[in-house]
C-alpha positions as protocol buffer text, in pm:
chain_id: "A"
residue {
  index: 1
  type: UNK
  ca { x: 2443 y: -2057 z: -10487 }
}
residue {
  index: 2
  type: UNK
  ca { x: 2582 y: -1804 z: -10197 }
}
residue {
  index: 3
  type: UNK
  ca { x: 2354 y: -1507 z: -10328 }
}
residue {
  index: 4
  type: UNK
  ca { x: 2027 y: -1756 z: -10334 }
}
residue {
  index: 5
  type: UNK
  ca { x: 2083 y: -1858 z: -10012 }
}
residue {
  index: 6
  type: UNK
  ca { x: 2180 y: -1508 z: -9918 }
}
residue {
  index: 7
  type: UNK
  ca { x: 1855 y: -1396 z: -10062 }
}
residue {
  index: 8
  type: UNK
  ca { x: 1644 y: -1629 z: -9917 }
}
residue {
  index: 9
  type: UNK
  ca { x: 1793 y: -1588 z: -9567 }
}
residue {
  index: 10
  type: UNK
  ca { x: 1685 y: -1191 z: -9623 }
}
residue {
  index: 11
  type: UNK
  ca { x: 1332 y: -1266 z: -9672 }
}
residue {
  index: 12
  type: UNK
  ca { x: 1298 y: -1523 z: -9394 }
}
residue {
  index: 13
  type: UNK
  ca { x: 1454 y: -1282 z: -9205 }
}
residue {
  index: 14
  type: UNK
  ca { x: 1174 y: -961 z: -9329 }
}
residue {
  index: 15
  type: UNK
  ca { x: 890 y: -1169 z: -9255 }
}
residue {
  index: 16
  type: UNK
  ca { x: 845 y: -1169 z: -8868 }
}
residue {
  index: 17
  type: UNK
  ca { x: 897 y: -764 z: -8934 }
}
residue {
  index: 18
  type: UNK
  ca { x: 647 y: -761 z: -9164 }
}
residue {
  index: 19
  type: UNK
  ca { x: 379 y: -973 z: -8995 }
}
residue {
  index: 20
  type: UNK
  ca { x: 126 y: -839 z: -8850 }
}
residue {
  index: 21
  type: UNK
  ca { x: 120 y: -933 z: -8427 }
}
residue {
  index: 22
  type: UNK
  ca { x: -169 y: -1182 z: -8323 }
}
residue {
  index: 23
  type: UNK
  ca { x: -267 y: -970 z: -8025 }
}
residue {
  index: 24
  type: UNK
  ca { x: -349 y: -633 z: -8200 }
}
residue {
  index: 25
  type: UNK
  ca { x: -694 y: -558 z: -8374 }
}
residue {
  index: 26
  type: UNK
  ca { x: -790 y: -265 z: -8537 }
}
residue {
  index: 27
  type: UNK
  ca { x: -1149 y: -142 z: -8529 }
}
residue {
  index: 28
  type: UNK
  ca { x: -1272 y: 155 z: -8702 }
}
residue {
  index: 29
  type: UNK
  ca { x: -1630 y: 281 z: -8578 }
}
residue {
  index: 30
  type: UNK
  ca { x: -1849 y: 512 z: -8737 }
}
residue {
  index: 31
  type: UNK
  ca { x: -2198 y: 613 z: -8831 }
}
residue {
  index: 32
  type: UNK
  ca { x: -2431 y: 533 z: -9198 }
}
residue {
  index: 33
  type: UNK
  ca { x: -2804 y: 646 z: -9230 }
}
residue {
  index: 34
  type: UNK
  ca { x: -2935 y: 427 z: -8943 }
}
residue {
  index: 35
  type: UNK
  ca { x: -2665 y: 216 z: -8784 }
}
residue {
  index: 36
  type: UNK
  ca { x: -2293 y: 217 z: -8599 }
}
residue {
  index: 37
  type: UNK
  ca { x: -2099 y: 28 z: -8802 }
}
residue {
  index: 38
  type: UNK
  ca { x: -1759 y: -90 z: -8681 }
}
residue {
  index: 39
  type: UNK
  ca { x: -1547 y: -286 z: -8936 }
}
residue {
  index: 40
  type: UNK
  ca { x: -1263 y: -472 z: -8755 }
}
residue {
  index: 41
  type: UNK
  ca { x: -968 y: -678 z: -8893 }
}
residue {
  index: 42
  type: UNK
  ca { x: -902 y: -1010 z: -8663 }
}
residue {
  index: 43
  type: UNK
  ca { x: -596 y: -1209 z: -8620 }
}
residue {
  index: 44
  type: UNK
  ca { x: -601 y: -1569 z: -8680 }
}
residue {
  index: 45
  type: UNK
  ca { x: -596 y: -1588 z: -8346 }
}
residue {
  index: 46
  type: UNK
  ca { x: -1001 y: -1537 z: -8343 }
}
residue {
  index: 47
  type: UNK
  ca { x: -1103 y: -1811 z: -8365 }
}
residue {
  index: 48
  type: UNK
  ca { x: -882 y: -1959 z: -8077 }
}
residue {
  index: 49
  type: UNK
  ca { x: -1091 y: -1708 z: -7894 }
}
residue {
  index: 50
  type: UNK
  ca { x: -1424 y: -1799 z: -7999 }
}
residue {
  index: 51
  type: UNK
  ca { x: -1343 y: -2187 z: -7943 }
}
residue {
  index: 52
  type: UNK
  ca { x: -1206 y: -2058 z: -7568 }
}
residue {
  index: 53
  type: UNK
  ca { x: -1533 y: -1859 z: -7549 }
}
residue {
  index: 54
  type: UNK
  ca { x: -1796 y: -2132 z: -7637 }
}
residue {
  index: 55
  type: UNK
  ca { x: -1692 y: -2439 z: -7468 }
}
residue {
  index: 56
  type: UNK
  ca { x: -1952 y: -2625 z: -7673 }
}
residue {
  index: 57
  type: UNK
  ca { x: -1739 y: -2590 z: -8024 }
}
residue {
  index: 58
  type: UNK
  ca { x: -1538 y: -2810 z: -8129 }
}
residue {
  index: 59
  type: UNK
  ca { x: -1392 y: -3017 z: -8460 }
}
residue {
  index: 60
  type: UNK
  ca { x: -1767 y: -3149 z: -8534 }
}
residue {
  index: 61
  type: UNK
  ca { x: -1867 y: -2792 z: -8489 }
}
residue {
  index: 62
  type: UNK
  ca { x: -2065 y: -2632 z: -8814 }
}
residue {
  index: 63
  type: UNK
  ca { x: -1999 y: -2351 z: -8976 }
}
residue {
  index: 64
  type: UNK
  ca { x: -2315 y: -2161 z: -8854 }
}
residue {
  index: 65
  type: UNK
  ca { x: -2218 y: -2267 z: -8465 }
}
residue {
  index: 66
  type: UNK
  ca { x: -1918 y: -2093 z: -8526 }
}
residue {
  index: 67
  type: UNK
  ca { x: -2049 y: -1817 z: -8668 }
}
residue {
  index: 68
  type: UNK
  ca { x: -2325 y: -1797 z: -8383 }
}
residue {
  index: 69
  type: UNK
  ca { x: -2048 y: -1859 z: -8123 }
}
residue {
  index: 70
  type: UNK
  ca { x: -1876 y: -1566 z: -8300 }
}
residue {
  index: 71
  type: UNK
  ca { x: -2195 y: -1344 z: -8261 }
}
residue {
  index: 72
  type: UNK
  ca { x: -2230 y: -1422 z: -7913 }
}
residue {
  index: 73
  type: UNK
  ca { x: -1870 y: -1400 z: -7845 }
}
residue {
  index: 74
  type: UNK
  ca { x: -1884 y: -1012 z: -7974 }
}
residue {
  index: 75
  type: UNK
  ca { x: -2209 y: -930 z: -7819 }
}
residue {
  index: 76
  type: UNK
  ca { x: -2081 y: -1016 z: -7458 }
}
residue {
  index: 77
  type: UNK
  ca { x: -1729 y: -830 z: -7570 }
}
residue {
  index: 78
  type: UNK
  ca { x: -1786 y: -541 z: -7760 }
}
residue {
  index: 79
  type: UNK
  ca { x: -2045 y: -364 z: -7569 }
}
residue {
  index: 80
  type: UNK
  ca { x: -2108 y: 47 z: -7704 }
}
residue {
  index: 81
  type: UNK
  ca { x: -2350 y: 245 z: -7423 }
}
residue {
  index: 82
  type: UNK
  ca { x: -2554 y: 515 z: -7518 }
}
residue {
  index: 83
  type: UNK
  ca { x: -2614 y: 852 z: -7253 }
}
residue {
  index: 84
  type: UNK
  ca { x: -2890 y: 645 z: -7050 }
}
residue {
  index: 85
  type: UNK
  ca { x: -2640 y: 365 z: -6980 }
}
residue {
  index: 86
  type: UNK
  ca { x: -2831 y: 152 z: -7196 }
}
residue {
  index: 87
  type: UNK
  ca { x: -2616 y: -116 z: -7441 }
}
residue {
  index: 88
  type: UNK
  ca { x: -2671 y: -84 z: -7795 }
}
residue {
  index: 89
  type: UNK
  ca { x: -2808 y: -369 z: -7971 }
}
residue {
  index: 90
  type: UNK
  ca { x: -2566 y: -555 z: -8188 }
}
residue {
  index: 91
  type: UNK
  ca { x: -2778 y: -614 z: -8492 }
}
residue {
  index: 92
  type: UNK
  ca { x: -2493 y: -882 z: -8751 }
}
residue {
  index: 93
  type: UNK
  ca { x: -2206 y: -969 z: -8811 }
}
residue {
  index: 94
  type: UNK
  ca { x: -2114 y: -951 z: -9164 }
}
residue {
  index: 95
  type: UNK
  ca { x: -1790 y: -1152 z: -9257 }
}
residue {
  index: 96
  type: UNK
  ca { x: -1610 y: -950 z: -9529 }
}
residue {
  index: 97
  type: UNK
  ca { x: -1414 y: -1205 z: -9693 }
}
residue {
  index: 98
  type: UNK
  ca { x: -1129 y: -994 z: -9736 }
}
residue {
  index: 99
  type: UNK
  ca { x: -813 y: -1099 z: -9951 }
}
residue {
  index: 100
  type: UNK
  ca { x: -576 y: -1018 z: -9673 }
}
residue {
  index: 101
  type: UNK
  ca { x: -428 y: -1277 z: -9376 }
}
residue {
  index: 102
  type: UNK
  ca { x: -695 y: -1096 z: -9146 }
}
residue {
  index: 103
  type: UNK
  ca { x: -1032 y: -1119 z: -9070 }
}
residue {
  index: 104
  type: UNK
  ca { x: -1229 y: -895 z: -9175 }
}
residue {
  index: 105
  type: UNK
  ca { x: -1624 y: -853 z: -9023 }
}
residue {
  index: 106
  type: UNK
  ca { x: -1802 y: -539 z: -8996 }
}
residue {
  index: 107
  type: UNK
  ca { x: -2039 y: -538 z: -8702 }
}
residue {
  index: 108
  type: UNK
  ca { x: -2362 y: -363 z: -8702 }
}
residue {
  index: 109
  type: UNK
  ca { x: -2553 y: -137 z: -8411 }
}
residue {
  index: 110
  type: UNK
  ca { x: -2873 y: 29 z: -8362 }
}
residue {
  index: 111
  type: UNK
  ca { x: -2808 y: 428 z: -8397 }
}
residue {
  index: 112
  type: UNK
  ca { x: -2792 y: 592 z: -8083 }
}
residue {
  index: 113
  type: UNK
  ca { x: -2528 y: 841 z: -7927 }
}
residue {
  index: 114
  type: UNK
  ca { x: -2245 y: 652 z: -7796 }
}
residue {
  index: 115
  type: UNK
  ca { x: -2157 y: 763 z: -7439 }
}
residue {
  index: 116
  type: UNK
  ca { x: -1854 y: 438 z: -7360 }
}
residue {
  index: 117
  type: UNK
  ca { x: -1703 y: 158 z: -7511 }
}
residue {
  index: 118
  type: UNK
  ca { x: -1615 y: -164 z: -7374 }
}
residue {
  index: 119
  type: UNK
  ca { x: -1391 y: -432 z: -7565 }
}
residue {
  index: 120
  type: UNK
  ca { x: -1271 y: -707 z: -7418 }
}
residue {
  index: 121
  type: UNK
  ca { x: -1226 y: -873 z: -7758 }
}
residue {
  index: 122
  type: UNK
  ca { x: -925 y: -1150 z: -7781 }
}
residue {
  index: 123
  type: UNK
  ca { x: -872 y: -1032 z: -7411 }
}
residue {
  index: 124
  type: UNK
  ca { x: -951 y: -1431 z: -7331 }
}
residue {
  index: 125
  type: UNK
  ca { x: -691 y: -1506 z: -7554 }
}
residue {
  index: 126
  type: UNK
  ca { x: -418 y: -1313 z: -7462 }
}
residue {
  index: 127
  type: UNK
  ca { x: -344 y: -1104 z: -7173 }
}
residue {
  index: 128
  type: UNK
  ca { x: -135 y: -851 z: -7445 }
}
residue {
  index: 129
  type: UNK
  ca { x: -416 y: -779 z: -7625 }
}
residue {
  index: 130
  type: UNK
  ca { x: -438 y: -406 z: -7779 }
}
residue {
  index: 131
  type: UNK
  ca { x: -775 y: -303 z: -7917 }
}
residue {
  index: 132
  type: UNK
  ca { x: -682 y: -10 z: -8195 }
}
residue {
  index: 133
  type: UNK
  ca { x: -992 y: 179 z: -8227 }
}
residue {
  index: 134
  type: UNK
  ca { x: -1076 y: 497 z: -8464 }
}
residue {
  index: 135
  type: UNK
  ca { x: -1373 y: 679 z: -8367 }
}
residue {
  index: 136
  type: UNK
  ca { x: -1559 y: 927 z: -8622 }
}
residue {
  index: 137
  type: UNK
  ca { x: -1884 y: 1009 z: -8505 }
}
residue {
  index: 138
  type: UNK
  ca { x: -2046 y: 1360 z: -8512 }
}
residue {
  index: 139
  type: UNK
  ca { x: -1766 y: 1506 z: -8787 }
}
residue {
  index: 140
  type: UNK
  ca { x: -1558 y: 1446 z: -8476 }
}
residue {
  index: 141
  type: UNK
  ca { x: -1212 y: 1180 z: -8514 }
}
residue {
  index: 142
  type: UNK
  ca { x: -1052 y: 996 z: -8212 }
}
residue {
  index: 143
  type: UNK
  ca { x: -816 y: 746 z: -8162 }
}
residue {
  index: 144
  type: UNK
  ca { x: -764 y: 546 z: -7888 }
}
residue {
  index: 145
  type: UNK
  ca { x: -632 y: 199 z: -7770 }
}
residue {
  index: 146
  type: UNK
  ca { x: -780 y: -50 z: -7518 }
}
residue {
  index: 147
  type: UNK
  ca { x: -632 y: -302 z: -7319 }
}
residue {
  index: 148
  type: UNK
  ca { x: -682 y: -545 z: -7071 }
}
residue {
  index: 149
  type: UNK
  ca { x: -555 y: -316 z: -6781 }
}
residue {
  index: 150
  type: UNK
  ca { x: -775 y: 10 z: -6948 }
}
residue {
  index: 151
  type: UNK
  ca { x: -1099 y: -230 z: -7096 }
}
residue {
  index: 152
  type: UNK
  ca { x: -1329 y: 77 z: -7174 }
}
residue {
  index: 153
  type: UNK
  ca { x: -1369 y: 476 z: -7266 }
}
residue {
  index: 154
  type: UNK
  ca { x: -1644 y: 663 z: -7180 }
}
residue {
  index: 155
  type: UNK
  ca { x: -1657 y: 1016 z: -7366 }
}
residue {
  index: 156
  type: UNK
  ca { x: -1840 y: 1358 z: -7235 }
}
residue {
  index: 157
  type: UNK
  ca { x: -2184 y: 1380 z: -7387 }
}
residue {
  index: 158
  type: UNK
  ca { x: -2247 y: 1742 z: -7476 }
}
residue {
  index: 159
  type: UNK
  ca { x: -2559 y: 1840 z: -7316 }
}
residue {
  index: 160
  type: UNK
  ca { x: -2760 y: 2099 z: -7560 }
}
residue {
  index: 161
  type: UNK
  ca { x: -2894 y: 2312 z: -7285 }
}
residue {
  index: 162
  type: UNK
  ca { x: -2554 y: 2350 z: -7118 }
}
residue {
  index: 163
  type: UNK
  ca { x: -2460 y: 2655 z: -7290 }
}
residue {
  index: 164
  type: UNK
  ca { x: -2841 y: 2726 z: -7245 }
}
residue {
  index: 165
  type: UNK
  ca { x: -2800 y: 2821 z: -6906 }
}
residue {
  index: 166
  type: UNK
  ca { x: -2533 y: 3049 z: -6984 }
}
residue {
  index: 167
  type: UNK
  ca { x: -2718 y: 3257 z: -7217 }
}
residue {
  index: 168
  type: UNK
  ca { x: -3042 y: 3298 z: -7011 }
}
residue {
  index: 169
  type: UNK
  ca { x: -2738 y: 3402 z: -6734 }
}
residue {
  index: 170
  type: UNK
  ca { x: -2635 y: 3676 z: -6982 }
}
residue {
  index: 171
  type: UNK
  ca { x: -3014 y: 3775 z: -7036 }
}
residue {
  index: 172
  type: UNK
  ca { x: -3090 y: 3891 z: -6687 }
}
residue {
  index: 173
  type: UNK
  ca { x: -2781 y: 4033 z: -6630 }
}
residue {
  index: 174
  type: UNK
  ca { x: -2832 y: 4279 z: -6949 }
}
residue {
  index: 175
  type: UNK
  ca { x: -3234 y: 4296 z: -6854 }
}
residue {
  index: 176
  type: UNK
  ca { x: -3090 y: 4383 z: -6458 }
}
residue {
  index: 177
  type: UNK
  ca { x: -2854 y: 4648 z: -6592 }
}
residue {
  index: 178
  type: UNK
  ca { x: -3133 y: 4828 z: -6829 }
}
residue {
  index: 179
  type: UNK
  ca { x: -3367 y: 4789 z: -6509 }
}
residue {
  index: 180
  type: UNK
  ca { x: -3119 y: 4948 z: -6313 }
}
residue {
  index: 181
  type: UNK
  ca { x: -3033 y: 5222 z: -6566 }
}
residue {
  index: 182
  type: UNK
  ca { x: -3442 y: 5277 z: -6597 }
}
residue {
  index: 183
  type: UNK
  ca { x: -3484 y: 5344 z: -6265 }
}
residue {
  index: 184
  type: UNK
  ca { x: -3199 y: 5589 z: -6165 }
}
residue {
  index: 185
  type: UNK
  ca { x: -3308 y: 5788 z: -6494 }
}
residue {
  index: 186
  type: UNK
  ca { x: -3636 y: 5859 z: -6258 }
}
């Protein structure tokens, strides 16, 4: 009887290590054919947030206002800007019915070249909120965390005439020179 309850005190005792904290998401985003997809895994603790978000929800509340609060609630939070400062449209939310404790939705934008990210996901549900985000656009791979003190990232947009300018540079300095050299062989 000792070892059982010894046993059983051990694995109450492993779960709060092993759980997974309410106010940490991760969000991977990358790019398909012709959108930015971002597949996130929620806490429980979502849905506290939508109901917090959309006043209007409550125990009556369908499925599909939930799901359209939940839209909304990510469209306002989880904005990605393209070069012009223009927000990418957020296209669906796809709920991905994973067989883990989270929740699992991959999110869907129009295909444009991301210059910042905003999200201020869960951030109305708890003021230690961490955003985990893995970035792998253009072959490139970053990893970064958001929070409620550091909301967004904006990255440097590399401009394809800015090394441009530097070869034309070159150019008349080599087309000077030969000038030069021309004219003193007269």
């Amino acid at each position: 009887m000792r070892q059982v309850l010894i046993i059983l005190g051990l694995i109450f005792s492993l779960n709060p290590i092993l759980a997974h904290s309410p106010n940490e998401v991760s969000f991977s985003i990358y790019e398909k054919d012709t959108f930015i997809l971002v597949d996130a895994e929620f806490p429980w603790s979502l849905r506290n947030a939508v109901f917090m978000f959309d006043s209007t929800l409550n125990k009556e509340s369908t499925f599909q206002d939930i799901q359209n609060s939940l839209f909304l609630y990510i469209q306002v939070n989880l904005i990605l800007t393209d070069e012009a400062g223009e927000k990418l449209e957020l296209l669906k939310v796809t709920d991905q019915k994973g067989q883990s404790h989270h929740e699992e939705y991959q999110i869907t934008f129009e295909k444009r070249p991301i210059q910042k990210i905003r999200n201020t996901l869960l951030f109305n549900f708890s003021s230690k909120q961490k955003n985990f985000h893995l970035l792998e656009i253009n072959g490139g791979k970053t990893e970064f965390v958001l929070t409620k003190d550091k909301p967004e990232i904006a990255f440097k947009s590399e401009k394809p005439f800015k090394y441009l300018f530097y070869f034309f540079g070159v150019l008349i300095v080599i087309f000077g020179y030969l000038l030069y050299q021309k004219s003193k062989a007269f």
